[in-house]
Short mmCIF file of C-alpha atoms in Angstrom, two decimals:
data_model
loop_
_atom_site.label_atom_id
_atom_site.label_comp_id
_atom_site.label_asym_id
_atom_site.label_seq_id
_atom_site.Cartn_x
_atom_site.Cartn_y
_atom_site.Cartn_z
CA UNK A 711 103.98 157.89 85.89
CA UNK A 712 104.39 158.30 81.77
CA UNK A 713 108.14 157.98 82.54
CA UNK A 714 107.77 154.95 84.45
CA UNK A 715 106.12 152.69 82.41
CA UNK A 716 107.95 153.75 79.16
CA UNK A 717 110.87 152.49 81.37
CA UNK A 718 109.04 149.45 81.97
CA UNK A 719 108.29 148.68 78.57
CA UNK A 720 112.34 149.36 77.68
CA UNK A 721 113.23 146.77 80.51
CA UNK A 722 110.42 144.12 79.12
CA UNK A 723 111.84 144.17 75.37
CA UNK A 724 115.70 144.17 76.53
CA UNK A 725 114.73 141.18 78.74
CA UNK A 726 112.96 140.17 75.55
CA UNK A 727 116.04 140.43 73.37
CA UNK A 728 118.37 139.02 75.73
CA UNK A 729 116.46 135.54 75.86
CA UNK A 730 116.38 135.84 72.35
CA UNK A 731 120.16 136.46 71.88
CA UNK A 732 121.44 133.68 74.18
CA UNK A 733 118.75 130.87 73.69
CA UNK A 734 118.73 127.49 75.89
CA UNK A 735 119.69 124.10 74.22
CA UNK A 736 117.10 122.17 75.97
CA UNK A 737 118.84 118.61 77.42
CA UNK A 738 117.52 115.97 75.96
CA UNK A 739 118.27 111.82 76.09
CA UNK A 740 120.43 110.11 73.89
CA UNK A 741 119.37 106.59 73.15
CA UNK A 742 122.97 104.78 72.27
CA UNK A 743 123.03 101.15 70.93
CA UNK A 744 126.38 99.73 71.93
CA UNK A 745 127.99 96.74 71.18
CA UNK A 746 129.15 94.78 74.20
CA UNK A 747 132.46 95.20 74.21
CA UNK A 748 132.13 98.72 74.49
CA UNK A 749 129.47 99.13 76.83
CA UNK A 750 131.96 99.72 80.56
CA UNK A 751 133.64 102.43 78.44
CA UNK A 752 130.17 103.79 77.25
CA UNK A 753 129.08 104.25 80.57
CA UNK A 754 132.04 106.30 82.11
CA UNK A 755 131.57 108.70 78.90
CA UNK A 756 128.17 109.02 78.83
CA UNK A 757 128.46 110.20 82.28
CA UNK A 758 131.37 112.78 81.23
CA UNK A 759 129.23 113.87 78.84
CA UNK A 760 126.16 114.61 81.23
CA UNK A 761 128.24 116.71 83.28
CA UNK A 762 129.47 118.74 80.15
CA UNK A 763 126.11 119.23 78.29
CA UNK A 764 123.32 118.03 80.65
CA UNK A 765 122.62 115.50 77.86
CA UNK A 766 121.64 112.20 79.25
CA UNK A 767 122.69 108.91 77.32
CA UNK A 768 120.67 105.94 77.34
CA UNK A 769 122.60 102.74 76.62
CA UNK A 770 121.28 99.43 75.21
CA UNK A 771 123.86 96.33 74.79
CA UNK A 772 123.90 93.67 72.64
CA UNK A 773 126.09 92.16 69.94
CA UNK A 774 126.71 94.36 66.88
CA UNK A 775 124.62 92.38 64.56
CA UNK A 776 121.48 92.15 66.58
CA UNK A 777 121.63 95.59 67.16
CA UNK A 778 122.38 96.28 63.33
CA UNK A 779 118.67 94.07 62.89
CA UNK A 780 117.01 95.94 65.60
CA UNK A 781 117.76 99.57 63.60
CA UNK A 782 116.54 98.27 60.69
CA UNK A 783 113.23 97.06 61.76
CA UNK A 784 112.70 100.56 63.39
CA UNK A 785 114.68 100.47 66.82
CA UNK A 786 113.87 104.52 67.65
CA UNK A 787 117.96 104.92 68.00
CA UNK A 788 119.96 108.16 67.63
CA UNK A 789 123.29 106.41 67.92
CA UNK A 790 124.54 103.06 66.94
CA UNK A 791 128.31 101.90 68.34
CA UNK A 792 128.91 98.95 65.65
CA UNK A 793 132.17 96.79 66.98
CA UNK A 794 132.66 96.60 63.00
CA UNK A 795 132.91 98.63 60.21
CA UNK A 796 130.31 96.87 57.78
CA UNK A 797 127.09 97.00 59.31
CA UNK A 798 127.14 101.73 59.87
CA UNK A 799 128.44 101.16 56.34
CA UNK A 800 125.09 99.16 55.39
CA UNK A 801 123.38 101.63 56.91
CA UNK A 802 124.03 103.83 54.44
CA UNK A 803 123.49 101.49 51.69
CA UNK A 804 120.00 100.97 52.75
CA UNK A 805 119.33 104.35 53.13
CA UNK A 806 119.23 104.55 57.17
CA UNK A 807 122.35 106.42 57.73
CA UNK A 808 124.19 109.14 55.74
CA UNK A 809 127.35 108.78 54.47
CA UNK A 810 129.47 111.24 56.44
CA UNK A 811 127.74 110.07 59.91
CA UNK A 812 129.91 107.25 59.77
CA UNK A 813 132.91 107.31 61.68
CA UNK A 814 135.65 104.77 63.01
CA UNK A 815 135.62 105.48 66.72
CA UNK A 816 138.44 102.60 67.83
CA UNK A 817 140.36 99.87 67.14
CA UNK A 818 139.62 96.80 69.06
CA UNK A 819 142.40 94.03 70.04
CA UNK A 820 141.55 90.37 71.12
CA UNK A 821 142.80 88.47 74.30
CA UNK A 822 142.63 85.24 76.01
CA UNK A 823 141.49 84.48 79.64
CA UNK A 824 142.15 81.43 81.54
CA UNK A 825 145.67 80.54 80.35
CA UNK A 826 147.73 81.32 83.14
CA UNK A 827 151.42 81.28 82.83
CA UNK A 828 150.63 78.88 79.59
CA UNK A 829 149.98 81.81 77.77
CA UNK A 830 148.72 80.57 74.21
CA UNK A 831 150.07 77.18 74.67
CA UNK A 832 146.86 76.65 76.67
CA UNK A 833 145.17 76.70 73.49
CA UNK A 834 147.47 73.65 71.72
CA UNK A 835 147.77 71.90 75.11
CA UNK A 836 144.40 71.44 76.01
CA UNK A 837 142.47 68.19 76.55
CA UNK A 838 139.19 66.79 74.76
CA UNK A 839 137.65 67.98 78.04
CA UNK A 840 138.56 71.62 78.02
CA UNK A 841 136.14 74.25 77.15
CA UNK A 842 136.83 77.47 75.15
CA UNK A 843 134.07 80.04 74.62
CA UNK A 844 134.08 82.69 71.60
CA UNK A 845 131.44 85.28 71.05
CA UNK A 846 129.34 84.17 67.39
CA UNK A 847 131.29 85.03 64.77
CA UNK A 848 127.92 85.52 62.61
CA UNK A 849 127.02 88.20 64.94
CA UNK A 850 130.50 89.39 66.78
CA UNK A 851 133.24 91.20 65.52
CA UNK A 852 135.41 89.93 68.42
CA UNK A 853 134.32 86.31 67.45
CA UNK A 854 134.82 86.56 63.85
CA UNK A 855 138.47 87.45 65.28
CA UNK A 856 138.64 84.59 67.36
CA UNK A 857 137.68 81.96 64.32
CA UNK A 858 140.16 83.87 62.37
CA UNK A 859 142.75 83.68 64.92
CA UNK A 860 141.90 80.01 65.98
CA UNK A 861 141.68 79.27 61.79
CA UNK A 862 145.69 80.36 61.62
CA UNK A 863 146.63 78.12 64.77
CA UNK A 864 145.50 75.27 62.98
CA UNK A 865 142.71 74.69 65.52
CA UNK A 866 139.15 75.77 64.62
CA UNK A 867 138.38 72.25 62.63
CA UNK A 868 139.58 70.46 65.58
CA UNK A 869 137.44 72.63 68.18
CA UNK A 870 134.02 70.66 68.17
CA UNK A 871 131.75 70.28 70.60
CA UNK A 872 134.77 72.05 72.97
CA UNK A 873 133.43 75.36 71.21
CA UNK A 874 131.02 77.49 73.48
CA UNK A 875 129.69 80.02 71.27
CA UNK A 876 128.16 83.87 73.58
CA UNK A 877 125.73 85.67 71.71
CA UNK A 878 128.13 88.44 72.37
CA UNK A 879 131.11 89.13 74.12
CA UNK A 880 130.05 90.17 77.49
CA UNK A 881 128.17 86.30 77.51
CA UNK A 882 131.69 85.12 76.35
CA UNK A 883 133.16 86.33 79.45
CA UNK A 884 130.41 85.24 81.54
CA UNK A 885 130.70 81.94 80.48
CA UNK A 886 134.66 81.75 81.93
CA UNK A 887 133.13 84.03 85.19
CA UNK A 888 131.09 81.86 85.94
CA UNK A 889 133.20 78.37 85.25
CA UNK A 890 131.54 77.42 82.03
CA UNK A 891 134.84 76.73 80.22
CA UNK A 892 138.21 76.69 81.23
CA UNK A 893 139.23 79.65 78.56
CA UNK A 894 137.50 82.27 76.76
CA UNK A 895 139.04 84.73 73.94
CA UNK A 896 137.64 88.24 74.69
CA UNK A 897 137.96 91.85 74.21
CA UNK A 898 141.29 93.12 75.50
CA UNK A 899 138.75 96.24 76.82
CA UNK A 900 137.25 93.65 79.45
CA UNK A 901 140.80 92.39 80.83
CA UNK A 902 141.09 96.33 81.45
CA UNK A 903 137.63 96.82 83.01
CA UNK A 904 137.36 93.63 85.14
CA UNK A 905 141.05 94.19 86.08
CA UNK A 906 141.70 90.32 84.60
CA UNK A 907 144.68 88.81 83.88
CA UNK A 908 145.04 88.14 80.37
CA UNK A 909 147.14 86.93 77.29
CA UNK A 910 146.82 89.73 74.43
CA UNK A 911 146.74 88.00 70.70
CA UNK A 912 149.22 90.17 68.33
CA UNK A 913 147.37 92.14 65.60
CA UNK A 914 148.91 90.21 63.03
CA UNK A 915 146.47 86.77 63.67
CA UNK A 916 143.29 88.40 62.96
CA UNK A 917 141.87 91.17 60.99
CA UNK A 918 142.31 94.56 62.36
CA UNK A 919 138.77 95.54 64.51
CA UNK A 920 137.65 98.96 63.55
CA UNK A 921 134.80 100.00 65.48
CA UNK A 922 132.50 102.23 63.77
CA UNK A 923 129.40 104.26 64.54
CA UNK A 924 126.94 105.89 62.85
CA UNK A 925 123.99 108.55 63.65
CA UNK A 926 120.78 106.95 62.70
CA UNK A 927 119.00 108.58 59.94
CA UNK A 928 115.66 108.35 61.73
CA UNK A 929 117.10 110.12 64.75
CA UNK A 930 115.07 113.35 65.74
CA UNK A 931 118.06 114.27 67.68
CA UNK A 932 120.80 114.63 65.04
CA UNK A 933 122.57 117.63 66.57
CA UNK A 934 123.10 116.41 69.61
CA UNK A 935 123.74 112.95 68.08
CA UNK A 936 126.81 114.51 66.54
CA UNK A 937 127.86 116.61 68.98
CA UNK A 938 128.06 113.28 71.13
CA UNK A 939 130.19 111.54 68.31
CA UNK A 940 132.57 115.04 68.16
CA UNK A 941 132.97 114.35 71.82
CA UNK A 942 133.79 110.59 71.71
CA UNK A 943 136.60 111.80 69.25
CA UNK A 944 138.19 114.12 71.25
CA UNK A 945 141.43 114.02 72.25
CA UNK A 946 140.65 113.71 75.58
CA UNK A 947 138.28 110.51 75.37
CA UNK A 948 140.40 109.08 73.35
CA UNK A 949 143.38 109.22 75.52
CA UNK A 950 141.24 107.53 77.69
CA UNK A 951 140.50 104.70 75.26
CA UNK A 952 143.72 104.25 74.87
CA UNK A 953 143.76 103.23 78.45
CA UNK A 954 140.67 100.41 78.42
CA UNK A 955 142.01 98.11 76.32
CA UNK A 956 141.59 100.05 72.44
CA UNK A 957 144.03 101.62 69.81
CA UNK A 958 142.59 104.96 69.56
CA UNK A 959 141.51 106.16 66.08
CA UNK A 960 144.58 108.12 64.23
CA UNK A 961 145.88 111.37 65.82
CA UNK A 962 145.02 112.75 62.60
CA UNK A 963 141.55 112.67 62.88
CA UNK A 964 141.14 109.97 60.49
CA UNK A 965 136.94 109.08 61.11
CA UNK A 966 136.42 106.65 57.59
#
């Protein structure tokens, strides 16, 4: 009987020792602030990512600078998908984000819906009447994009009253979905995800769209926060970026 429980007390502390040795990341959700733009992509990652780790993503949309206002007036985020560069770098110049948790994530390219075999001329040709929706350029990346490429066209003084302006670029589309205007200049990424037939601007008319993100400092989940981000820059997601309508970051690595 001696023998026996002496056994059973050498089973209970290798049991013990085992849990220790190997211990259990417990899942836990992600909340992700997204700019529209990137919020179809998002969603087939975060669900990737689930299968991998068990860690759920929860995803809030909006334009990049309401978002950017939301985080600073205490938004509980761990994660904040910026379709620009400047607002996860004033993140860190306010003291809400730490230097190296920004990171460029991808390059965004602009299109235009609507045109039809016109292709830009749509844009020269069109009548008093016509209607062309841009997402804000105070608060969108993809709008300040359209001004600028509209600005080199000769265009955006002439525009008026013809100018529909989305809060973001998901409303921008929804305004030419749902007949609104005749055109709208988007995010190539929605041609891609609502399988649309569009006219892609060259890189050249408008400054270069880096996306960056940026782990919130207040985040009490900053392990998995990161882990996310070293996920969303693997090779594999972004080949698949490269797919949806973005320039994928460089195949360097390059994150700044």
């Amino acid at each position: 009987m001696r023998l026996s429980i002496t056994g059973l007390l050498i089973g209970l502390v290798c049991l013990l020792f085992v849990t220790q040795a190997k211990p259990q990341t417990q899942a836990v959700t992600l909340n992700v602030a997204v700019a529209a733009n990137f919020a179809h992509p998002l969603t087939i990652i975060a669900d990737s990512y689930f299968a991998k780790t068990g860690h759920r993503i929860h995803i809030t949309v909006g334009s990049s600078g309401a978002l950017f206002a939301q985080i600073v007036h205490g938004a509980p985020f761990d994660v904040f998908l910026s379709a620009d560069a400047k607002r996860p770098e004033t993140l860190v110049e306010q003291g809400l984000a730490e230097f190296n948790d920004v990171v460029t994530y991808a390059r965004g390219q602009l299109a235009l819906i609507g045109a039809g075999e016109s292709g830009l001329n749509a844009l020269q040709e069109a009548s008093d009447s016509t209607r062309i929706a841009i997402a804000d350029p105070r608060l969108a990346p993809y709008g300040l994009a359209a001004q600028q490429f509209l600005t080199g066209m000769g265009l955006w003084e002439h525009m008026g009253s013809r100018l529909i302006r989305g809060s973001n670029i998901q409303q921008t589309l929804q305004f030419w979905q749902t007949g609104n205007v005749q055109l709208a200049l988007i995010a190539a990424s929605q041609c891609v995800s609502y399988q649309l037939s569009c006219v892609m601007i060259e890189a050249e008319k408008y400054t270069e769209i880096i996306q960056k993100l940026s782990v919130v400092g207040r985040s009490h989940n900053k392990d998995i926060a990161r882990d996310f981000v070293s996920y969303l820059l693997s090779h594999e997601v972004q080949q698949q970026l490269s797919k949806m309508g973005y320039l994928p970051v460089s195949s360097t690595g390059e994150s700044r």
